[in-house]
PDB file of C-alpha atoms in Angstrom:
ATOM      1  CA  MET M1307      55.429 139.715  85.091  1.00 80.00           C
ATOM      2  CA  ARG M1308      57.814 138.090  82.645  1.00 85.00           C
ATOM      3  CA  ILE M1309      57.872 134.589  84.336  1.00 91.00           C
ATOM      4  CA  ALA M1310      53.969 134.895  84.724  1.00 89.00           C
ATOM      5  CA  LYS M1311      53.383 135.469  81.079  1.00 90.00           C
ATOM      6  CA  LEU M1312      55.812 132.541  80.269  1.00 93.00           C
ATOM      7  CA  VAL M1313      54.007 130.035  82.586  1.00 94.00           C
ATOM      8  CA  VAL M1314      50.587 131.048  81.424  1.00 94.00           C
ATOM      9  CA  GLY M1315      51.615 130.899  77.882  1.00 94.00           C
ATOM     10  CA  ILE M1316      52.818 127.440  78.494  1.00 96.00           C
ATOM     11  CA  LEU M1317      49.876 126.439  80.202  1.00 96.00           C
ATOM     12  CA  LEU M1318      47.534 127.805  77.558  1.00 96.00           C
ATOM     13  CA  LEU M1319      49.386 125.747  74.990  1.00 97.00           C
ATOM     14  CA  VAL M1320      48.960 122.468  77.162  1.00 97.00           C
ATOM     15  CA  LEU M1321      45.225 123.401  77.544  1.00 96.00           C
ATOM     16  CA  ALA M1322      44.949 124.091  73.797  1.00 96.00           C
ATOM     17  CA  ALA M1323      46.404 120.616  73.270  1.00 96.00           C
ATOM     18  CA  TRP M1324      43.877 118.912  75.710  1.00 95.00           C
ATOM     19  CA  LEU M1325      41.018 120.595  73.943  1.00 94.00           C
ATOM     20  CA  LEU M1326      42.059 119.592  70.588  1.00 94.00           C
ATOM     21  CA  VAL M1327      42.250 116.034  71.799  1.00 94.00           C
ATOM     22  CA  ASP M1328      38.962 116.328  73.563  1.00 91.00           C
ATOM     23  CA  ALA M1329      37.177 117.620  70.534  1.00 91.00           C
ATOM     24  CA  ILE M1330      38.558 114.881  68.236  1.00 92.00           C
ATOM     25  CA  VAL M1331      37.831 111.933  70.917  1.00 92.00           C
ATOM     26  CA  ASN M1332      34.798 113.151  72.527  1.00 87.00           C
ATOM     27  CA  GLY M1333      33.194 115.586  69.945  1.00 86.00           C
ATOM     28  CA  ILE M1334      33.671 114.006  66.649  1.00 89.00           C
ATOM     29  CA  LEU M1335      34.483 110.188  67.294  1.00 89.00           C
ATOM     30  CA  GLY M1336      32.159 109.923  70.410  1.00 83.00           C
ATOM     31  CA  ILE M1337      34.120 107.613  72.176  1.00 85.00           C
ATOM     32  CA  TRP M1338      33.159 108.837  75.911  1.00 81.00           C
ATOM     33  CA  THR M1339      29.773 110.328  74.931  1.00 79.00           C
ATOM     34  CA  SER M1340      27.605 110.681  71.823  1.00 82.00           C
ATOM     35  CA  PRO M1341      29.329 112.646  69.216  1.00 84.00           C
ATOM     36  CA  ASN M1342      28.370 116.281  69.089  1.00 86.00           C
ATOM     37  CA  TYR M1343      29.862 118.115  66.085  1.00 91.00           C
ATOM     38  CA  ILE M1344      28.860 121.825  67.132  1.00 90.00           C
ATOM     39  CA  TYR M1345      30.670 121.301  70.559  1.00 89.00           C
ATOM     40  CA  ALA M1346      33.675 119.655  68.617  1.00 91.00           C
ATOM     41  CA  THR M1347      33.839 122.632  66.221  1.00 93.00           C
ATOM     42  CA  LEU M1348      33.482 125.342  69.142  1.00 93.00           C
ATOM     43  CA  GLU M1349      36.354 123.382  71.081  1.00 93.00           C
ATOM     44  CA  ILE M1350      38.577 123.340  68.019  1.00 95.00           C
ATOM     45  CA  ILE M1351      38.086 126.966  67.405  1.00 95.00           C
ATOM     46  CA  LEU M1352      38.663 127.795  71.147  1.00 95.00           C
ATOM     47  CA  SER M1353      41.913 125.502  70.925  1.00 96.00           C
ATOM     48  CA  GLY M1354      43.077 127.682  68.100  1.00 96.00           C
ATOM     49  CA  LEU M1355      42.541 130.795  69.969  1.00 96.00           C
ATOM     50  CA  PHE M1356      44.219 129.392  73.012  1.00 97.00           C
ATOM     51  CA  ILE M1357      47.321 128.465  71.085  1.00 97.00           C
ATOM     52  CA  GLY M1358      47.467 131.978  69.525  1.00 96.00           C
ATOM     53  CA  ALA M1359      47.129 133.505  72.861  1.00 95.00           C
ATOM     54  CA  GLY M1360      49.819 131.278  74.376  1.00 95.00           C
ATOM     55  CA  VAL M1361      52.299 131.837  71.636  1.00 96.00           C
ATOM     56  CA  VAL M1362      51.884 135.702  71.893  1.00 95.00           C
ATOM     57  CA  TYR M1363      52.277 135.341  75.669  1.00 93.00           C
ATOM     58  CA  ILE M1364      55.483 133.395  75.263  1.00 94.00           C
ATOM     59  CA  VAL M1365      56.825 135.679  72.404  1.00 94.00           C
ATOM     60  CA  GLN M1366      56.129 138.955  74.162  1.00 90.00           C
ATOM     61  CA  GLU M1367      57.020 137.826  77.726  1.00 86.00           C
ATOM     62  CA  ASN M1368      59.828 140.682  77.750  1.00 86.00           C
ATOM     63  CA  ASN M1369      58.091 143.337  75.893  1.00 84.00           C
ATOM     64  CA  PRO M1370      57.083 146.325  77.972  1.00 81.00           C
ATOM     65  CA  PHE M1371      54.558 147.611  75.557  1.00 85.00           C
ATOM     66  CA  LEU M1372      50.856 146.739  75.534  1.00 86.00           C
ATOM     67  CA  GLY M1373      50.586 145.344  72.038  1.00 88.00           C
ATOM     68  CA  GLY M1374      50.637 141.620  73.123  1.00 88.00           C
ATOM     69  CA  ASP M1375      48.291 142.059  76.024  1.00 90.00           C
ATOM     70  CA  ILE M1376      45.644 144.014  73.771  1.00 93.00           C
ATOM     71  CA  THR M1377      45.939 141.212  71.218  1.00 94.00           C
ATOM     72  CA  ASN M1378      45.378 138.591  73.915  1.00 94.00           C
ATOM     73  CA  LEU M1379      42.667 140.460  75.479  1.00 95.00           C
ATOM     74  CA  ILE M1380      40.809 140.478  72.012  1.00 96.00           C
ATOM     75  CA  LEU M1381      41.682 136.744  71.569  1.00 96.00           C
ATOM     76  CA  LEU M1382      40.672 135.519  75.004  1.00 96.00           C
ATOM     77  CA  ILE M1383      37.444 137.716  75.125  1.00 96.00           C
ATOM     78  CA  VAL M1384      36.451 135.997  71.744  1.00 97.00           C
ATOM     79  CA  GLY M1385      37.538 132.719  73.412  1.00 95.00           C
ATOM     80  CA  GLY M1386      35.261 133.488  76.559  1.00 95.00           C
ATOM     81  CA  ILE M1387      32.471 134.222  74.159  1.00 96.00           C
ATOM     82  CA  ILE M1388      32.811 130.923  72.197  1.00 95.00           C
ATOM     83  CA  GLY M1389      33.175 129.139  75.668  1.00 94.00           C
ATOM     84  CA  ILE M1390      29.801 130.564  76.903  1.00 94.00           C
ATOM     85  CA  ALA M1391      28.203 129.502  73.725  1.00 93.00           C
ATOM     86  CA  GLY M1392      29.646 126.042  73.784  1.00 91.00           C
ATOM     87  CA  GLY M1393      28.498 125.791  77.507  1.00 91.00           C
ATOM     88  CA  PHE M1394      24.993 124.930  76.515  1.00 91.00           C
ATOM     89  CA  PHE M1395      26.296 121.760  74.676  1.00 86.00           C
ATOM     90  CA  ASN M1396      28.961 120.625  77.306  1.00 85.00           C
ATOM     91  CA  ASN M1397      29.327 122.219  80.936  1.00 88.00           C
ATOM     92  CA  TRP M1398      33.150 122.171  80.705  1.00 90.00           C
ATOM     93  CA  MET M1399      33.208 124.990  77.989  1.00 92.00           C
ATOM     94  CA  PHE M1400      31.815 127.408  80.893  1.00 95.00           C
ATOM     95  CA  LEU M1401      35.175 126.387  82.653  1.00 95.00           C
ATOM     96  CA  TYR M1402      37.151 127.119  79.648  1.00 95.00           C
ATOM     97  CA  ALA M1403      35.308 130.456  79.175  1.00 95.00           C
ATOM     98  CA  VAL M1404      36.021 131.620  82.662  1.00 96.00           C
ATOM     99  CA  ILE M1405      39.795 130.745  82.325  1.00 95.00           C
ATOM    100  CA  SER M1406      39.824 132.640  78.983  1.00 96.00           C
ATOM    101  CA  LEU M1407      38.300 135.698  80.444  1.00 96.00           C
ATOM    102  CA  VAL M1408      40.314 135.676  83.674  1.00 96.00           C
ATOM    103  CA  VAL M1409      43.592 135.451  81.952  1.00 95.00           C
ATOM    104  CA  GLY M1410      42.923 137.865  79.093  1.00 94.00           C
ATOM    105  CA  ILE M1411      41.364 140.540  81.224  1.00 95.00           C
ATOM    106  CA  GLY M1412      43.710 139.876  84.252  1.00 93.00           C
ATOM    107  CA  PHE M1413      46.928 140.259  82.380  1.00 90.00           C
ATOM    108  CA  PHE M1414      45.627 143.356  80.684  1.00 92.00           C
ATOM    109  CA  ILE M1415      44.612 145.186  83.931  1.00 93.00           C
ATOM    110  CA  TRP M1416      47.709 144.078  85.701  1.00 89.00           C
ATOM    111  CA  HIS M1417      49.918 145.459  82.808  1.00 87.00           C
ATOM    112  CA  VAL M1418      48.032 148.699  82.752  1.00 89.00           C
ATOM    113  CA  LYS M1419      48.091 148.885  86.447  1.00 88.00           C
ATOM    114  CA  ILE M1420      51.897 148.786  87.006  1.00 82.00           C
ATOM    115  CA  GLY M1421      52.299 151.093  84.226  1.00 70.00           C
ATOM    116  CA  GLU M1422      55.001 149.421  82.089  1.00 55.00           C
ATOM    117  CA  ASN M1423      53.584 151.274  79.048  1.00 50.00           C
ATOM    118  CA  VAL M1424      56.807 153.201  77.646  1.00 47.00           C
TER     119      VAL M1424
END
């Protein structure tokens, strides 16, 4: 579980960087499509949630307690809700919502299932 948390934390940080760049380039500046400020705002908020979740996964990778997983469960469920709401403005946000929900709920269930709670 330690390596998986480290890898997913790094991938969430990379995805957050992509979301931030896409929000600025596509949502605010409108280089590829017409600007959509609501979509850009939701994408920037989602990027911040992914940064927070990625940092918590990296910092709490070796911790046997559920604190980090509960924090990320809450962060990524909020991210999933924001992704579903933003999906009506851009279809890619539905994918980010699914990634957010699968990672958050998946790691929480995995940690509870293996019973590392000391």
